[in-house]
Amino acid sequence: MNVHFVLHAPHAATAPHADRSVDPEEFPLDRAAHEALADAVLGDAPDPRADPQLVALQLAGAARVIAEDLRRAADRLPPHHGLRALTDMLLEATARATAPRPPADAARCARDLARLVRALYARLDRLATAVPAPVPAPVARAVG
C-alpha cells in the first residue's frame, strides 16, 4: 500500500475544501493528529529521531489549512466585530510564519509552528461559538 502526503505546497491549495464548492464539514481537519504533533514538539522530551525539518513542514501545512478554515469562519462575522480584527492579526502572523524562507534552526521553527497551530485551533474554537450558523437554503415544495 502506498500512501502519499503533501508536506509543503506554499502556493497551492492544501486543503481538500480549498475549493469553495466542497463543504468543509465533509472533509474535517485531522485535528487530533495536528494537536498530537504539536504536543510532541512542545513536550518535555521531543523524539530525538524525528526530523525537525519534516516536522516543521508538516506543521506549516497544518497551519495553512487551519488558517483557511479560520478565514471562512471570520468572514461570517459582522464587519466590525472585535473577534474579526483579532483573527485578522493571527492570520497575518500565520502568513508570515508559514512563508517559504531559508533554512534556519529547524527545531526552533517547528516549536514556533506548533505554538501557532495551537493558537489557530484556539481561535477557531472561539469563533465557533461567536459565528452565527449558516442559514440553510429554503427547500422548494410542491403544493398539491
PDB file of N, CA and C in Angstrom, residues 49-117:
ATOM      1  N   ARG A  49      14.824  11.218  17.309  1.00  0.00           N
ATOM      2  CA  ARG A  49      14.904  10.615  15.978  1.00  0.00           C
ATOM      3  C   ARG A  49      14.081  11.378  14.950  1.00  0.00           C
ATOM      4  N   ALA A  50      13.188  12.247  15.393  1.00  0.00           N
ATOM      5  CA  ALA A  50      12.319  12.988  14.470  1.00  0.00           C
ATOM      6  C   ALA A  50      13.136  14.004  13.687  1.00  0.00           C
ATOM      7  N   ASP A  51      12.820  14.117  12.411  1.00  0.00           N
ATOM      8  CA  ASP A  51      13.487  15.082  11.546  1.00  0.00           C
ATOM      9  C   ASP A  51      12.810  16.438  11.743  1.00  0.00           C
ATOM     10  N   PRO A  52      13.469  17.417  12.357  1.00  0.00           N
ATOM     11  CA  PRO A  52      12.817  18.691  12.652  1.00  0.00           C
ATOM     12  C   PRO A  52      12.363  19.436  11.395  1.00  0.00           C
ATOM     13  N   GLN A  53      13.066  19.278  10.287  1.00  0.00           N
ATOM     14  CA  GLN A  53      12.638  19.942   9.057  1.00  0.00           C
ATOM     15  C   GLN A  53      11.325  19.357   8.548  1.00  0.00           C
ATOM     16  N   LEU A  54      11.206  18.036   8.595  1.00  0.00           N
ATOM     17  CA  LEU A  54       9.977  17.380   8.164  1.00  0.00           C
ATOM     18  C   LEU A  54       8.815  17.764   9.074  1.00  0.00           C
ATOM     19  N   VAL A  55       9.067  17.785  10.370  1.00  0.00           N
ATOM     20  CA  VAL A  55       8.026  18.166  11.333  1.00  0.00           C
ATOM     21  C   VAL A  55       7.588  19.612  11.087  1.00  0.00           C
ATOM     22  N   ALA A  56       8.552  20.504  10.830  1.00  0.00           N
ATOM     23  CA  ALA A  56       8.221  21.905  10.555  1.00  0.00           C
ATOM     24  C   ALA A  56       7.373  22.021   9.296  1.00  0.00           C
ATOM     25  N   LEU A  57       7.684  21.247   8.270  1.00  0.00           N
ATOM     26  CA  LEU A  57       6.884  21.277   7.038  1.00  0.00           C
ATOM     27  C   LEU A  57       5.467  20.784   7.291  1.00  0.00           C
ATOM     28  N   GLN A  58       5.345  19.720   8.081  1.00  0.00           N
ATOM     29  CA  GLN A  58       4.015  19.203   8.399  1.00  0.00           C
ATOM     30  C   GLN A  58       3.200  20.229   9.181  1.00  0.00           C
ATOM     31  N   LEU A  59       3.831  20.865  10.156  1.00  0.00           N
ATOM     32  CA  LEU A  59       3.121  21.869  10.953  1.00  0.00           C
ATOM     33  C   LEU A  59       2.778  23.104  10.126  1.00  0.00           C
ATOM     34  N   ALA A  60       3.647  23.502   9.206  1.00  0.00           N
ATOM     35  CA  ALA A  60       3.357  24.649   8.341  1.00  0.00           C
ATOM     36  C   ALA A  60       2.146  24.342   7.454  1.00  0.00           C
ATOM     37  N   GLY A  61       2.095  23.133   6.912  1.00  0.00           N
ATOM     38  CA  GLY A  61       0.938  22.742   6.104  1.00  0.00           C
ATOM     39  C   GLY A  61      -0.335  22.724   6.923  1.00  0.00           C
ATOM     40  N   ALA A  62      -0.258  22.191   8.137  1.00  0.00           N
ATOM     41  CA  ALA A  62      -1.426  22.171   9.018  1.00  0.00           C
ATOM     42  C   ALA A  62      -1.874  23.587   9.336  1.00  0.00           C
ATOM     43  N   ALA A  63      -0.939  24.481   9.614  1.00  0.00           N
ATOM     44  CA  ALA A  63      -1.288  25.870   9.937  1.00  0.00           C
ATOM     45  C   ALA A  63      -2.003  26.535   8.767  1.00  0.00           C
ATOM     46  N   ARG A  64      -1.539  26.282   7.549  1.00  0.00           N
ATOM     47  CA  ARG A  64      -2.203  26.879   6.376  1.00  0.00           C
ATOM     48  C   ARG A  64      -3.635  26.392   6.228  1.00  0.00           C
ATOM     49  N   VAL A  65      -3.839  25.095   6.441  1.00  0.00           N
ATOM     50  CA  VAL A  65      -5.181  24.521   6.306  1.00  0.00           C
ATOM     51  C   VAL A  65      -6.108  25.070   7.395  1.00  0.00           C
ATOM     52  N   ILE A  66      -5.623  25.130   8.615  1.00  0.00           N
ATOM     53  CA  ILE A  66      -6.432  25.666   9.721  1.00  0.00           C
ATOM     54  C   ILE A  66      -6.747  27.133   9.452  1.00  0.00           C
ATOM     55  N   ALA A  67      -5.778  27.880   8.934  1.00  0.00           N
ATOM     56  CA  ALA A  67      -5.983  29.299   8.638  1.00  0.00           C
ATOM     57  C   ALA A  67      -7.069  29.490   7.583  1.00  0.00           C
ATOM     58  N   GLU A  68      -7.149  28.580   6.609  1.00  0.00           N
ATOM     59  CA  GLU A  68      -8.217  28.681   5.602  1.00  0.00           C
ATOM     60  C   GLU A  68      -9.586  28.540   6.262  1.00  0.00           C
ATOM     61  N   ASP A  69      -9.722  27.565   7.162  1.00  0.00           N
ATOM     62  CA  ASP A  69     -10.994  27.400   7.871  1.00  0.00           C
ATOM     63  C   ASP A  69     -11.276  28.594   8.770  1.00  0.00           C
ATOM     64  N   LEU A  70     -10.245  29.114   9.392  1.00  0.00           N
ATOM     65  CA  LEU A  70     -10.392  30.278  10.259  1.00  0.00           C
ATOM     66  C   LEU A  70     -10.857  31.494   9.458  1.00  0.00           C
ATOM     67  N   ARG A  71     -10.303  31.686   8.273  1.00  0.00           N
ATOM     68  CA  ARG A  71     -10.711  32.800   7.412  1.00  0.00           C
ATOM     69  C   ARG A  71     -12.185  32.682   7.042  1.00  0.00           C
ATOM     70  N   ARG A  72     -12.627  31.468   6.678  1.00  0.00           N
ATOM     71  CA  ARG A  72     -14.042  31.273   6.327  1.00  0.00           C
ATOM     72  C   ARG A  72     -14.945  31.583   7.528  1.00  0.00           C
ATOM     73  N   ALA A  73     -14.537  31.161   8.718  1.00  0.00           N
ATOM     74  CA  ALA A  73     -15.343  31.436   9.913  1.00  0.00           C
ATOM     75  C   ALA A  73     -15.369  32.931  10.204  1.00  0.00           C
ATOM     76  N   ALA A  74     -14.243  33.610  10.061  1.00  0.00           N
ATOM     77  CA  ALA A  74     -14.182  35.050  10.319  1.00  0.00           C
ATOM     78  C   ALA A  74     -15.005  35.834   9.301  1.00  0.00           C
ATOM     79  N   ASP A  75     -15.072  35.343   8.090  1.00  0.00           N
ATOM     80  CA  ASP A  75     -15.844  36.035   7.053  1.00  0.00           C
ATOM     81  C   ASP A  75     -17.341  36.034   7.354  1.00  0.00           C
ATOM     82  N   ARG A  76     -17.791  35.148   8.224  1.00  0.00           N
ATOM     83  CA  ARG A  76     -19.216  35.125   8.594  1.00  0.00           C
ATOM     84  C   ARG A  76     -19.540  36.092   9.727  1.00  0.00           C
ATOM     85  N   LEU A  77     -18.502  36.699  10.336  1.00  0.00           N
ATOM     86  CA  LEU A  77     -18.734  37.681  11.401  1.00  0.00           C
ATOM     87  C   LEU A  77     -19.126  39.025  10.797  1.00  0.00           C
ATOM     88  N   PRO A  78     -19.835  39.844  11.564  1.00  0.00           N
ATOM     89  CA  PRO A  78     -20.112  41.202  11.101  1.00  0.00           C
ATOM     90  C   PRO A  78     -18.793  41.950  10.874  1.00  0.00           C
ATOM     91  N   PRO A  79     -18.778  42.932   9.957  1.00  0.00           N
ATOM     92  CA  PRO A  79     -17.527  43.609   9.583  1.00  0.00           C
ATOM     93  C   PRO A  79     -16.753  44.229  10.745  1.00  0.00           C
ATOM     94  N   HIS A  80     -17.402  44.749  11.751  1.00  0.00           N
ATOM     95  CA  HIS A  80     -16.694  45.455  12.821  1.00  0.00           C
ATOM     96  C   HIS A  80     -16.663  44.660  14.123  1.00  0.00           C
ATOM     97  N   HIS A  81     -16.844  43.371  14.041  1.00  0.00           N
ATOM     98  CA  HIS A  81     -16.810  42.508  15.223  1.00  0.00           C
ATOM     99  C   HIS A  81     -15.381  42.446  15.763  1.00  0.00           C
ATOM    100  N   GLY A  82     -15.221  42.509  17.080  1.00  0.00           N
ATOM    101  CA  GLY A  82     -13.899  42.513  17.694  1.00  0.00           C
ATOM    102  C   GLY A  82     -13.085  41.253  17.402  1.00  0.00           C
ATOM    103  N   LEU A  83     -13.748  40.113  17.365  1.00  0.00           N
ATOM    104  CA  LEU A  83     -13.020  38.871  17.082  1.00  0.00           C
ATOM    105  C   LEU A  83     -12.465  38.848  15.661  1.00  0.00           C
ATOM    106  N   ARG A  84     -13.109  39.576  14.770  1.00  0.00           N
ATOM    107  CA  ARG A  84     -12.635  39.599  13.384  1.00  0.00           C
ATOM    108  C   ARG A  84     -11.259  40.264  13.298  1.00  0.00           C
ATOM    109  N   ALA A  85     -11.082  41.367  14.004  1.00  0.00           N
ATOM    110  CA  ALA A  85      -9.790  42.066  13.987  1.00  0.00           C
ATOM    111  C   ALA A  85      -8.700  41.197  14.597  1.00  0.00           C
ATOM    112  N   LEU A  86      -8.996  40.529  15.706  1.00  0.00           N
ATOM    113  CA  LEU A  86      -8.015  39.647  16.331  1.00  0.00           C
ATOM    114  C   LEU A  86      -7.672  38.470  15.423  1.00  0.00           C
ATOM    115  N   THR A  87      -8.685  37.953  14.747  1.00  0.00           N
ATOM    116  CA  THR A  87      -8.461  36.844  13.825  1.00  0.00           C
ATOM    117  C   THR A  87      -7.609  37.288  12.648  1.00  0.00           C
ATOM    118  N   ASP A  88      -7.871  38.482  12.131  1.00  0.00           N
ATOM    119  CA  ASP A  88      -7.060  39.002  11.019  1.00  0.00           C
ATOM    120  C   ASP A  88      -5.591  39.120  11.419  1.00  0.00           C
ATOM    121  N   MET A  89      -5.332  39.560  12.645  1.00  0.00           N
ATOM    122  CA  MET A  89      -3.946  39.663  13.113  1.00  0.00           C
ATOM    123  C   MET A  89      -3.291  38.283  13.184  1.00  0.00           C
ATOM    124  N   LEU A  90      -4.026  37.296  13.670  1.00  0.00           N
ATOM    125  CA  LEU A  90      -3.492  35.941  13.754  1.00  0.00           C
ATOM    126  C   LEU A  90      -3.248  35.371  12.357  1.00  0.00           C
ATOM    127  N   LEU A  91      -4.144  35.667  11.420  1.00  0.00           N
ATOM    128  CA  LEU A  91      -3.957  35.170  10.062  1.00  0.00           C
ATOM    129  C   LEU A  91      -2.750  35.825   9.382  1.00  0.00           C
ATOM    130  N   GLU A  92      -2.507  37.091   9.668  1.00  0.00           N
ATOM    131  CA  GLU A  92      -1.309  37.754   9.127  1.00  0.00           C
ATOM    132  C   GLU A  92      -0.047  37.122   9.710  1.00  0.00           C
ATOM    133  N   ALA A  93      -0.069  36.820  11.005  1.00  0.00           N
ATOM    134  CA  ALA A  93       1.077  36.163  11.631  1.00  0.00           C
ATOM    135  C   ALA A  93       1.279  34.768  11.041  1.00  0.00           C
ATOM    136  N   THR A  94       0.187  34.086  10.716  1.00  0.00           N
ATOM    137  CA  THR A  94       0.275  32.764  10.106  1.00  0.00           C
ATOM    138  C   THR A  94       0.926  32.850   8.730  1.00  0.00           C
ATOM    139  N   ALA A  95       0.526  33.843   7.952  1.00  0.00           N
ATOM    140  CA  ALA A  95       1.113  34.010   6.618  1.00  0.00           C
ATOM    141  C   ALA A  95       2.618  34.243   6.713  1.00  0.00           C
ATOM    142  N   ARG A  96       3.031  35.054   7.684  1.00  0.00           N
ATOM    143  CA  ARG A  96       4.468  35.308   7.861  1.00  0.00           C
ATOM    144  C   ARG A  96       5.201  34.049   8.329  1.00  0.00           C
ATOM    145  N   ALA A  97       4.600  33.323   9.257  1.00  0.00           N
ATOM    146  CA  ALA A  97       5.266  32.158   9.843  1.00  0.00           C
ATOM    147  C   ALA A  97       5.366  30.990   8.868  1.00  0.00           C
ATOM    148  N   THR A  98       4.432  30.897   7.933  1.00  0.00           N
ATOM    149  CA  THR A  98       4.429  29.761   7.014  1.00  0.00           C
ATOM    150  C   THR A  98       5.002  30.111   5.650  1.00  0.00           C
ATOM    151  N   ALA A  99       5.469  31.329   5.483  1.00  0.00           N
ATOM    152  CA  ALA A  99       6.071  31.723   4.201  1.00  0.00           C
ATOM    153  C   ALA A  99       7.385  30.980   3.995  1.00  0.00           C
ATOM    154  N   PRO A 100       7.674  30.626   2.752  1.00  0.00           N
ATOM    155  CA  PRO A 100       8.961  29.961   2.494  1.00  0.00           C
ATOM    156  C   PRO A 100      10.112  30.872   2.900  1.00  0.00           C
ATOM    157  N   ARG A 101      11.109  30.285   3.528  1.00  0.00           N
ATOM    158  CA  ARG A 101      12.261  31.066   3.972  1.00  0.00           C
ATOM    159  C   ARG A 101      13.495  30.175   3.966  1.00  0.00           C
ATOM    160  N   PRO A 102      14.649  30.789   4.022  1.00  0.00           N
ATOM    161  CA  PRO A 102      15.871  29.978   4.017  1.00  0.00           C
ATOM    162  C   PRO A 102      15.948  29.091   5.252  1.00  0.00           C
ATOM    163  N   PRO A 103      16.625  27.953   5.133  1.00  0.00           N
ATOM    164  CA  PRO A 103      16.743  27.057   6.292  1.00  0.00           C
ATOM    165  C   PRO A 103      17.378  27.775   7.482  1.00  0.00           C
ATOM    166  N   ALA A 104      16.812  27.528   8.622  1.00  0.00           N
ATOM    167  CA  ALA A 104      17.334  28.101   9.871  1.00  0.00           C
ATOM    168  C   ALA A 104      17.353  26.973  10.890  1.00  0.00           C
ATOM    169  N   ASP A 105      17.226  27.313  12.125  1.00  0.00           N
ATOM    170  CA  ASP A 105      17.145  26.312  13.181  1.00  0.00           C
ATOM    171  C   ASP A 105      15.794  25.602  13.062  1.00  0.00           C
ATOM    172  N   ALA A 106      15.804  24.414  12.469  1.00  0.00           N
ATOM    173  CA  ALA A 106      14.563  23.698  12.182  1.00  0.00           C
ATOM    174  C   ALA A 106      13.802  23.337  13.456  1.00  0.00           C
ATOM    175  N   ALA A 107      14.497  22.993  14.513  1.00  0.00           N
ATOM    176  CA  ALA A 107      13.820  22.621  15.761  1.00  0.00           C
ATOM    177  C   ALA A 107      13.081  23.828  16.346  1.00  0.00           C
ATOM    178  N   ARG A 108      13.709  24.997  16.330  1.00  0.00           N
ATOM    179  CA  ARG A 108      13.056  26.211  16.832  1.00  0.00           C
ATOM    180  C   ARG A 108      11.863  26.564  15.955  1.00  0.00           C
ATOM    181  N   CYS A 109      12.029  26.431  14.656  1.00  0.00           N
ATOM    182  CA  CYS A 109      10.944  26.708  13.718  1.00  0.00           C
ATOM    183  C   CYS A 109       9.761  25.769  13.981  1.00  0.00           C
ATOM    184  N   ALA A 110      10.039  24.487  14.204  1.00  0.00           N
ATOM    185  CA  ALA A 110       8.979  23.521  14.488  1.00  0.00           C
ATOM    186  C   ALA A 110       8.246  23.881  15.777  1.00  0.00           C
ATOM    187  N   ARG A 111       8.983  24.297  16.794  1.00  0.00           N
ATOM    188  CA  ARG A 111       8.333  24.705  18.059  1.00  0.00           C
ATOM    189  C   ARG A 111       7.441  25.926  17.841  1.00  0.00           C
ATOM    190  N   ASP A 112       7.929  26.901  17.078  1.00  0.00           N
ATOM    191  CA  ASP A 112       7.125  28.092  16.797  1.00  0.00           C
ATOM    192  C   ASP A 112       5.856  27.723  16.028  1.00  0.00           C
ATOM    193  N   LEU A 113       5.993  26.835  15.063  1.00  0.00           N
ATOM    194  CA  LEU A 113       4.826  26.418  14.283  1.00  0.00           C
ATOM    195  C   LEU A 113       3.863  25.594  15.130  1.00  0.00           C
ATOM    196  N   ALA A 114       4.373  24.796  16.063  1.00  0.00           N
ATOM    197  CA  ALA A 114       3.499  24.036  16.959  1.00  0.00           C
ATOM    198  C   ALA A 114       2.671  24.990  17.816  1.00  0.00           C
ATOM    199  N   ARG A 115       3.305  26.043  18.321  1.00  0.00           N
ATOM    200  CA  ARG A 115       2.564  27.055  19.098  1.00  0.00           C
ATOM    201  C   ARG A 115       1.514  27.737  18.224  1.00  0.00           C
ATOM    202  N   LEU A 116       1.863  27.994  16.970  1.00  0.00           N
ATOM    203  CA  LEU A 116       0.922  28.628  16.039  1.00  0.00           C
ATOM    204  C   LEU A 116      -0.278  27.727  15.781  1.00  0.00           C
ATOM    205  N   VAL A 117      -0.045  26.443  15.584  1.00  0.00           N
ATOM    206  CA  VAL A 117      -1.152  25.504  15.360  1.00  0.00           C
ATOM    207  C   VAL A 117      -2.088  25.515  16.571  1.00  0.00           C
TER     208      VAL A 117
END
